[in-house]
mmCIF file of N, CA, C and O in Angstrom:
data_model
loop_
_atom_site.group_PDB
_atom_site.id
_atom_site.type_symbol
_atom_site.label_atom_id
_atom_site.label_comp_id
_atom_site.label_asym_id
_atom_site.label_seq_id
_atom_site.Cartn_x
_atom_site.Cartn_y
_atom_site.Cartn_z
ATOM 1 N N MET L 1 15.812 -2.744 -38.731
ATOM 2 C CA MET L 1 15.968 -3.406 -37.441
ATOM 3 C C MET L 1 15.778 -2.376 -36.325
ATOM 4 O O MET L 1 16.363 -1.294 -36.361
ATOM 5 N N ASN L 2 14.965 -2.698 -35.349
ATOM 6 C CA ASN L 2 14.695 -1.809 -34.236
ATOM 7 C C ASN L 2 15.836 -1.835 -33.227
ATOM 8 O O ASN L 2 16.443 -2.872 -32.990
ATOM 9 N N LYS L 3 16.064 -0.671 -32.627
ATOM 10 C CA LYS L 3 17.097 -0.581 -31.598
ATOM 11 C C LYS L 3 16.557 -1.122 -30.282
ATOM 12 O O LYS L 3 15.377 -0.966 -29.964
ATOM 13 N N SER L 4 17.427 -1.708 -29.495
ATOM 14 C CA SER L 4 17.047 -2.155 -28.159
ATOM 15 C C SER L 4 16.828 -0.926 -27.282
ATOM 16 O O SER L 4 17.270 0.179 -27.612
ATOM 17 N N ILE L 5 16.162 -1.122 -26.173
ATOM 18 C CA ILE L 5 15.931 -0.017 -25.237
ATOM 19 C C ILE L 5 17.258 0.546 -24.731
ATOM 20 O O ILE L 5 17.401 1.746 -24.533
ATOM 21 N N MET L 6 18.246 -0.320 -24.583
ATOM 22 C CA MET L 6 19.573 0.118 -24.139
ATOM 23 C C MET L 6 20.215 1.020 -25.191
ATOM 24 O O MET L 6 20.804 2.057 -24.862
ATOM 25 N N GLU L 7 20.084 0.647 -26.453
ATOM 26 C CA GLU L 7 20.624 1.475 -27.546
ATOM 27 C C GLU L 7 19.870 2.807 -27.646
ATOM 28 O O GLU L 7 20.489 3.850 -27.874
ATOM 29 N N GLN L 8 18.567 2.765 -27.439
ATOM 30 C CA GLN L 8 17.778 3.995 -27.459
ATOM 31 C C GLN L 8 18.224 4.945 -26.345
ATOM 32 O O GLN L 8 18.342 6.151 -26.551
ATOM 33 N N PHE L 9 18.474 4.374 -25.174
ATOM 34 C CA PHE L 9 18.925 5.170 -24.028
ATOM 35 C C PHE L 9 20.300 5.777 -24.304
ATOM 36 O O PHE L 9 20.526 6.963 -24.043
ATOM 37 N N ALA L 10 21.212 4.996 -24.835
ATOM 38 C CA ALA L 10 22.554 5.500 -25.160
ATOM 39 C C ALA L 10 22.467 6.621 -26.193
ATOM 40 O O ALA L 10 23.129 7.659 -26.047
ATOM 41 N N ASP L 11 21.657 6.444 -27.217
ATOM 42 C CA ASP L 11 21.471 7.486 -28.235
ATOM 43 C C ASP L 11 20.875 8.749 -27.620
ATOM 44 O O ASP L 11 21.296 9.860 -27.930
ATOM 45 N N PHE L 12 19.886 8.569 -26.762
ATOM 46 C CA PHE L 12 19.226 9.686 -26.082
ATOM 47 C C PHE L 12 20.242 10.502 -25.283
ATOM 48 O O PHE L 12 20.270 11.736 -25.379
ATOM 49 N N LYS L 13 21.070 9.816 -24.493
ATOM 50 C CA LYS L 13 22.067 10.515 -23.676
ATOM 51 C C LYS L 13 23.064 11.266 -24.551
ATOM 52 O O LYS L 13 23.408 12.416 -24.251
ATOM 53 N N THR L 14 23.500 10.655 -25.613
ATOM 54 C CA THR L 14 24.453 11.303 -26.522
ATOM 55 C C THR L 14 23.824 12.513 -27.194
ATOM 56 O O THR L 14 24.404 13.601 -27.222
ATOM 57 N N ARG L 15 22.631 12.322 -27.703
ATOM 58 C CA ARG L 15 21.930 13.388 -28.436
ATOM 59 C C ARG L 15 21.684 14.613 -27.559
ATOM 60 O O ARG L 15 21.730 15.749 -28.031
ATOM 61 N N HIS L 16 21.451 14.405 -26.261
ATOM 62 C CA HIS L 16 21.107 15.511 -25.366
ATOM 63 C C HIS L 16 22.218 15.845 -24.371
ATOM 64 O O HIS L 16 22.001 16.623 -23.444
ATOM 65 N N SER L 17 23.397 15.270 -24.578
ATOM 66 C CA SER L 17 24.564 15.526 -23.721
ATOM 67 C C SER L 17 24.252 15.313 -22.241
ATOM 68 O O SER L 17 24.567 16.147 -21.392
ATOM 69 N N LEU L 18 23.642 14.194 -21.947
ATOM 70 C CA LEU L 18 23.309 13.845 -20.570
ATOM 71 C C LEU L 18 24.047 12.577 -20.165
ATOM 72 O O LEU L 18 24.203 11.665 -20.970
ATOM 73 N N SER L 19 24.487 12.528 -18.931
ATOM 74 C CA SER L 19 25.112 11.313 -18.393
ATOM 75 C C SER L 19 24.136 10.661 -17.417
ATOM 76 O O SER L 19 23.134 11.266 -17.021
ATOM 77 N N ASN L 20 24.432 9.449 -17.009
ATOM 78 C CA ASN L 20 23.619 8.801 -15.979
ATOM 79 C C ASN L 20 23.571 9.654 -14.719
ATOM 80 O O ASN L 20 22.528 9.776 -14.086
ATOM 81 N N GLN L 21 24.707 10.255 -14.364
ATOM 82 C CA GLN L 21 24.778 11.094 -13.169
ATOM 83 C C GLN L 21 23.882 12.328 -13.316
ATOM 84 O O GLN L 21 23.205 12.722 -12.361
ATOM 85 N N ASP L 22 23.892 12.952 -14.494
ATOM 86 C CA ASP L 22 23.028 14.114 -14.735
ATOM 87 C C ASP L 22 21.563 13.734 -14.563
ATOM 88 O O ASP L 22 20.797 14.446 -13.910
ATOM 89 N N ILE L 23 21.193 12.626 -15.162
ATOM 90 C CA ILE L 23 19.799 12.182 -15.110
ATOM 91 C C ILE L 23 19.402 11.835 -13.680
ATOM 92 O O ILE L 23 18.338 12.240 -13.210
ATOM 93 N N THR L 24 20.266 11.118 -12.981
ATOM 94 C CA THR L 24 19.981 10.754 -11.595
ATOM 95 C C THR L 24 19.789 11.995 -10.738
ATOM 96 O O THR L 24 18.823 12.095 -9.966
ATOM 97 N N LYS L 25 20.684 12.948 -10.860
ATOM 98 C CA LYS L 25 20.593 14.194 -10.083
ATOM 99 C C LYS L 25 19.303 14.936 -10.405
ATOM 100 O O LYS L 25 18.579 15.363 -9.503
ATOM 101 N N MET L 26 19.022 15.098 -11.681
ATOM 102 C CA MET L 26 17.848 15.843 -12.120
ATOM 103 C C MET L 26 16.561 15.188 -11.625
ATOM 104 O O MET L 26 15.683 15.863 -11.083
ATOM 105 N N ILE L 27 16.445 13.894 -11.766
ATOM 106 C CA ILE L 27 15.213 13.204 -11.396
ATOM 107 C C ILE L 27 15.061 13.106 -9.880
ATOM 108 O O ILE L 27 13.943 13.184 -9.352
ATOM 109 N N THR L 28 16.153 12.975 -9.167
ATOM 110 C CA THR L 28 16.082 12.998 -7.702
ATOM 111 C C THR L 28 15.621 14.367 -7.220
ATOM 112 O O THR L 28 14.752 14.474 -6.342
ATOM 113 N N GLU L 29 16.161 15.432 -7.791
ATOM 114 C CA GLU L 29 15.709 16.791 -7.452
ATOM 115 C C GLU L 29 14.232 16.956 -7.788
ATOM 116 O O GLU L 29 13.474 17.516 -7.003
ATOM 117 N N TYR L 30 13.841 16.467 -8.948
ATOM 118 C CA TYR L 30 12.447 16.547 -9.389
ATOM 119 C C TYR L 30 11.512 15.888 -8.388
ATOM 120 O O TYR L 30 10.449 16.436 -8.061
ATOM 121 N N SER L 31 11.895 14.747 -7.866
ATOM 122 C CA SER L 31 11.022 14.028 -6.939
ATOM 123 C C SER L 31 10.831 14.786 -5.623
ATOM 124 O O SER L 31 9.877 14.527 -4.899
ATOM 125 N N ASN L 32 11.724 15.732 -5.343
ATOM 126 C CA ASN L 32 11.654 16.522 -4.110
ATOM 127 C C ASN L 32 11.190 17.951 -4.337
ATOM 128 O O ASN L 32 11.319 18.789 -3.455
ATOM 129 N N THR L 33 10.647 18.235 -5.517
ATOM 130 C CA THR L 33 10.272 19.589 -5.900
ATOM 131 C C THR L 33 8.768 19.692 -6.092
ATOM 132 O O THR L 33 8.120 18.730 -6.472
ATOM 133 N N GLU L 34 8.241 20.889 -5.847
ATOM 134 C CA GLU L 34 6.838 21.143 -6.132
ATOM 135 C C GLU L 34 6.579 20.933 -7.610
ATOM 136 O O GLU L 34 7.327 21.427 -8.450
ATOM 137 N N LEU L 35 5.545 20.228 -7.946
ATOM 138 C CA LEU L 35 5.243 19.887 -9.329
ATOM 139 C C LEU L 35 5.091 21.120 -10.215
ATOM 140 O O LEU L 35 5.529 21.136 -11.353
ATOM 141 N N ASP L 36 4.476 22.186 -9.692
ATOM 142 C CA ASP L 36 4.273 23.404 -10.486
ATOM 143 C C ASP L 36 5.595 24.003 -10.959
ATOM 144 O O ASP L 36 5.661 24.590 -12.024
ATOM 145 N N LEU L 37 6.624 23.885 -10.166
ATOM 146 C CA LEU L 37 7.920 24.458 -10.507
ATOM 147 C C LEU L 37 8.761 23.532 -11.377
ATOM 148 O O LEU L 37 9.607 23.975 -12.132
ATOM 149 N N ALA L 38 8.515 22.252 -11.273
ATOM 150 C CA ALA L 38 9.403 21.260 -11.873
ATOM 151 C C ALA L 38 9.546 21.378 -13.381
ATOM 152 O O ALA L 38 10.654 21.372 -13.897
ATOM 153 N N ARG L 39 8.446 21.474 -14.090
ATOM 154 C CA ARG L 39 8.517 21.433 -15.550
ATOM 155 C C ARG L 39 9.414 22.533 -16.112
ATOM 156 O O ARG L 39 10.361 22.258 -16.840
ATOM 157 N N SER L 40 9.110 23.764 -15.781
ATOM 158 C CA SER L 40 9.891 24.868 -16.349
ATOM 159 C C SER L 40 11.290 24.944 -15.736
ATOM 160 O O SER L 40 12.261 25.205 -16.438
ATOM 161 N N TYR L 41 11.403 24.676 -14.446
ATOM 162 C CA TYR L 41 12.696 24.755 -13.773
ATOM 163 C C TYR L 41 13.718 23.813 -14.400
ATOM 164 O O TYR L 41 14.818 24.214 -14.747
ATOM 165 N N PHE L 42 13.353 22.555 -14.560
ATOM 166 C CA PHE L 42 14.312 21.578 -15.069
ATOM 167 C C PHE L 42 14.599 21.771 -16.550
ATOM 168 O O PHE L 42 15.715 21.520 -17.000
ATOM 169 N N SER L 43 13.614 22.227 -17.291
ATOM 170 C CA SER L 43 13.864 22.537 -18.705
ATOM 171 C C SER L 43 14.910 23.642 -18.826
ATOM 172 O O SER L 43 15.820 23.553 -19.644
ATOM 173 N N GLU L 44 14.775 24.665 -18.009
ATOM 174 C CA GLU L 44 15.729 25.782 -18.034
ATOM 175 C C GLU L 44 17.071 25.384 -17.421
ATOM 176 O O GLU L 44 18.127 25.686 -17.977
ATOM 177 N N GLN L 45 17.027 24.733 -16.279
ATOM 178 C CA GLN L 45 18.249 24.363 -15.552
ATOM 179 C C GLN L 45 19.175 23.484 -16.392
ATOM 180 O O GLN L 45 20.379 23.654 -16.379
ATOM 181 N N TYR L 46 18.601 22.532 -17.111
ATOM 182 C CA TYR L 46 19.402 21.585 -17.877
ATOM 183 C C TYR L 46 19.376 21.866 -19.378
ATOM 184 O O TYR L 46 19.915 21.092 -20.158
ATOM 185 N N ASN L 47 18.747 22.978 -19.744
ATOM 186 C CA ASN L 47 18.681 23.405 -21.145
ATOM 187 C C ASN L 47 18.151 22.277 -22.047
ATOM 188 O O ASN L 47 18.778 21.918 -23.044
ATOM 189 N N ILE L 48 17.020 21.725 -21.625
ATOM 190 C CA ILE L 48 16.369 20.648 -22.377
ATOM 191 C C ILE L 48 14.882 20.966 -22.511
ATOM 192 O O ILE L 48 14.341 21.760 -21.744
ATOM 193 N N SER L 49 14.245 20.329 -23.451
ATOM 194 C CA SER L 49 12.799 20.510 -23.603
ATOM 195 C C SER L 49 12.070 19.688 -22.539
ATOM 196 O O SER L 49 12.650 18.793 -21.910
ATOM 197 N N LYS L 50 10.797 19.997 -22.364
ATOM 198 C CA LYS L 50 9.998 19.242 -21.403
ATOM 199 C C LYS L 50 9.905 17.773 -21.811
ATOM 200 O O LYS L 50 9.946 16.892 -20.973
ATOM 201 N N SER L 51 9.793 17.522 -23.101
ATOM 202 C CA SER L 51 9.690 16.130 -23.549
ATOM 203 C C SER L 51 10.973 15.356 -23.260
ATOM 204 O O SER L 51 10.926 14.180 -22.894
ATOM 205 N N VAL L 52 12.125 16.010 -23.397
ATOM 206 C CA VAL L 52 13.402 15.361 -23.068
ATOM 207 C C VAL L 52 13.464 15.090 -21.567
ATOM 208 O O VAL L 52 13.907 14.023 -21.132
ATOM 209 N N PHE L 53 12.990 16.032 -20.775
ATOM 210 C CA PHE L 53 12.966 15.830 -19.329
ATOM 211 C C PHE L 53 12.140 14.596 -18.971
ATOM 212 O O PHE L 53 12.583 13.733 -18.212
ATOM 213 N N TYR L 54 10.958 14.490 -19.527
ATOM 214 C CA TYR L 54 10.088 13.362 -19.200
ATOM 215 C C TYR L 54 10.646 12.042 -19.718
ATOM 216 O O TYR L 54 10.501 11.003 -19.076
ATOM 217 N N LYS L 55 11.305 12.080 -20.849
ATOM 218 C CA LYS L 55 11.952 10.874 -21.382
ATOM 219 C C LYS L 55 13.088 10.457 -20.425
ATOM 220 O O LYS L 55 13.259 9.276 -20.134
ATOM 221 N N ALA L 56 13.851 11.440 -19.934
ATOM 222 C CA ALA L 56 14.931 11.148 -18.969
ATOM 223 C C ALA L 56 14.341 10.541 -17.702
ATOM 224 O O ALA L 56 14.898 9.590 -17.137
ATOM 225 N N ARG L 57 13.213 11.076 -17.260
ATOM 226 C CA ARG L 57 12.543 10.536 -16.073
ATOM 227 C C ARG L 57 12.172 9.068 -16.299
ATOM 228 O O ARG L 57 12.421 8.215 -15.445
ATOM 229 N N ASP L 58 11.606 8.780 -17.456
ATOM 230 C CA ASP L 58 11.209 7.404 -17.762
ATOM 231 C C ASP L 58 12.426 6.472 -17.809
ATOM 232 O O ASP L 58 12.391 5.378 -17.242
ATOM 233 N N PHE L 59 13.487 6.921 -18.450
ATOM 234 C CA PHE L 59 14.699 6.102 -18.513
ATOM 235 C C PHE L 59 15.292 5.901 -17.116
ATOM 236 O O PHE L 59 15.834 4.834 -16.819
ATOM 237 N N ALA L 60 15.219 6.907 -16.261
ATOM 238 C CA ALA L 60 15.751 6.777 -14.897
ATOM 239 C C ALA L 60 15.057 5.648 -14.153
ATOM 240 O O ALA L 60 15.697 4.894 -13.414
ATOM 241 N N VAL L 61 13.764 5.511 -14.374
ATOM 242 C CA VAL L 61 13.006 4.434 -13.730
ATOM 243 C C VAL L 61 13.336 3.097 -14.385
ATOM 244 O O VAL L 61 13.652 2.116 -13.703
ATOM 245 N N ILE L 62 13.300 3.053 -15.698
ATOM 246 C CA ILE L 62 13.532 1.806 -16.434
ATOM 247 C C ILE L 62 14.904 1.212 -16.119
ATOM 248 O O ILE L 62 15.040 0.003 -15.918
ATOM 249 N N PHE L 63 15.930 2.077 -16.057
ATOM 250 C CA PHE L 63 17.296 1.593 -15.859
ATOM 251 C C PHE L 63 17.783 1.694 -14.409
ATOM 252 O O PHE L 63 18.979 1.596 -14.140
ATOM 253 N N CYS L 64 16.839 1.889 -13.488
ATOM 254 C CA CYS L 64 17.146 1.888 -12.045
ATOM 255 C C CYS L 64 18.266 2.864 -11.687
ATOM 256 O O CYS L 64 19.168 2.524 -10.911
ATOM 257 N N LEU L 65 18.196 4.060 -12.252
ATOM 258 C CA LEU L 65 19.194 5.084 -11.925
ATOM 259 C C LEU L 65 18.858 5.789 -10.617
ATOM 260 O O LEU L 65 19.697 6.499 -10.062
ATOM 261 N N ILE L 66 17.654 5.602 -10.150
ATOM 262 C CA ILE L 66 17.196 6.246 -8.916
ATOM 263 C C ILE L 66 16.850 5.182 -7.892
ATOM 264 O O ILE L 66 16.549 4.038 -8.244
ATOM 265 N N ASP L 67 16.886 5.567 -6.622
ATOM 266 C CA ASP L 67 16.586 4.592 -5.568
ATOM 267 C C ASP L 67 15.074 4.366 -5.444
ATOM 268 O O ASP L 67 14.270 5.061 -6.058
ATOM 269 N N GLU L 68 14.728 3.418 -4.647
ATOM 270 C CA GLU L 68 13.320 3.020 -4.515
ATOM 271 C C GLU L 68 12.444 4.146 -3.962
ATOM 272 O O GLU L 68 11.313 4.344 -4.417
ATOM 273 N N ASP L 69 12.939 4.896 -2.990
ATOM 274 C CA ASP L 69 12.159 5.999 -2.418
ATOM 275 C C ASP L 69 11.866 7.065 -3.471
ATOM 276 O O ASP L 69 10.749 7.576 -3.546
ATOM 277 N N THR L 70 12.862 7.391 -4.274
ATOM 278 C CA THR L 70 12.680 8.381 -5.334
ATOM 279 C C THR L 70 11.672 7.867 -6.350
ATOM 280 O O THR L 70 10.791 8.610 -6.803
ATOM 281 N N CYS L 71 11.768 6.617 -6.681
ATOM 282 C CA CYS L 71 10.834 6.001 -7.623
ATOM 283 C C CYS L 71 9.394 6.093 -7.091
ATOM 284 O O CYS L 71 8.474 6.423 -7.847
ATOM 285 N N LYS L 72 9.199 5.818 -5.821
ATOM 286 C CA LYS L 72 7.869 5.894 -5.224
ATOM 287 C C LYS L 72 7.325 7.325 -5.273
ATOM 288 O O LYS L 72 6.135 7.527 -5.540
ATOM 289 N N LYS L 73 8.179 8.306 -5.009
ATOM 290 C CA LYS L 73 7.747 9.706 -5.080
ATOM 291 C C LYS L 73 7.316 10.062 -6.495
ATOM 292 O O LYS L 73 6.320 10.756 -6.680
ATOM 293 N N ILE L 74 8.048 9.593 -7.463
ATOM 294 C CA ILE L 74 7.721 9.882 -8.867
ATOM 295 C C ILE L 74 6.378 9.244 -9.235
ATOM 296 O O ILE L 74 5.564 9.854 -9.916
ATOM 297 N N LYS L 75 6.154 8.040 -8.773
ATOM 298 C CA LYS L 75 4.880 7.373 -9.061
ATOM 299 C C LYS L 75 3.697 8.173 -8.504
ATOM 300 O O LYS L 75 2.638 8.214 -9.102
ATOM 301 N N LYS L 76 3.885 8.805 -7.358
ATOM 302 C CA LYS L 76 2.829 9.639 -6.774
ATOM 303 C C LYS L 76 2.591 10.901 -7.600
ATOM 304 O O LYS L 76 1.478 11.369 -7.713
ATOM 305 N N ILE L 77 3.654 11.440 -8.174
ATOM 306 C CA ILE L 77 3.558 12.658 -8.985
ATOM 307 C C ILE L 77 2.847 12.367 -10.297
ATOM 308 O O ILE L 77 2.016 13.131 -10.748
ATOM 309 N N VAL L 78 3.220 11.244 -10.903
ATOM 310 C CA VAL L 78 2.676 10.894 -12.223
ATOM 311 C C VAL L 78 1.293 10.421 -12.026
ATOM 312 O O VAL L 78 0.313 10.601 -12.338
#
């Protein structure tokens, strides 16, 4: 049986010791940062891999953890 997206998100947060607040803060900072610095900075800052960072970014959008302005900035980056 496949897990729901909500269950996947909960597992992801547990596995990587991230809270909604951590993800919101990280992705909001990311949206206001130069793209060249973002990848390595956030991986080091939060002690996560780049793939975990991008997964957190995707979940932040899917679960509306970020405001509309931040979401628009991310869409421009991606």
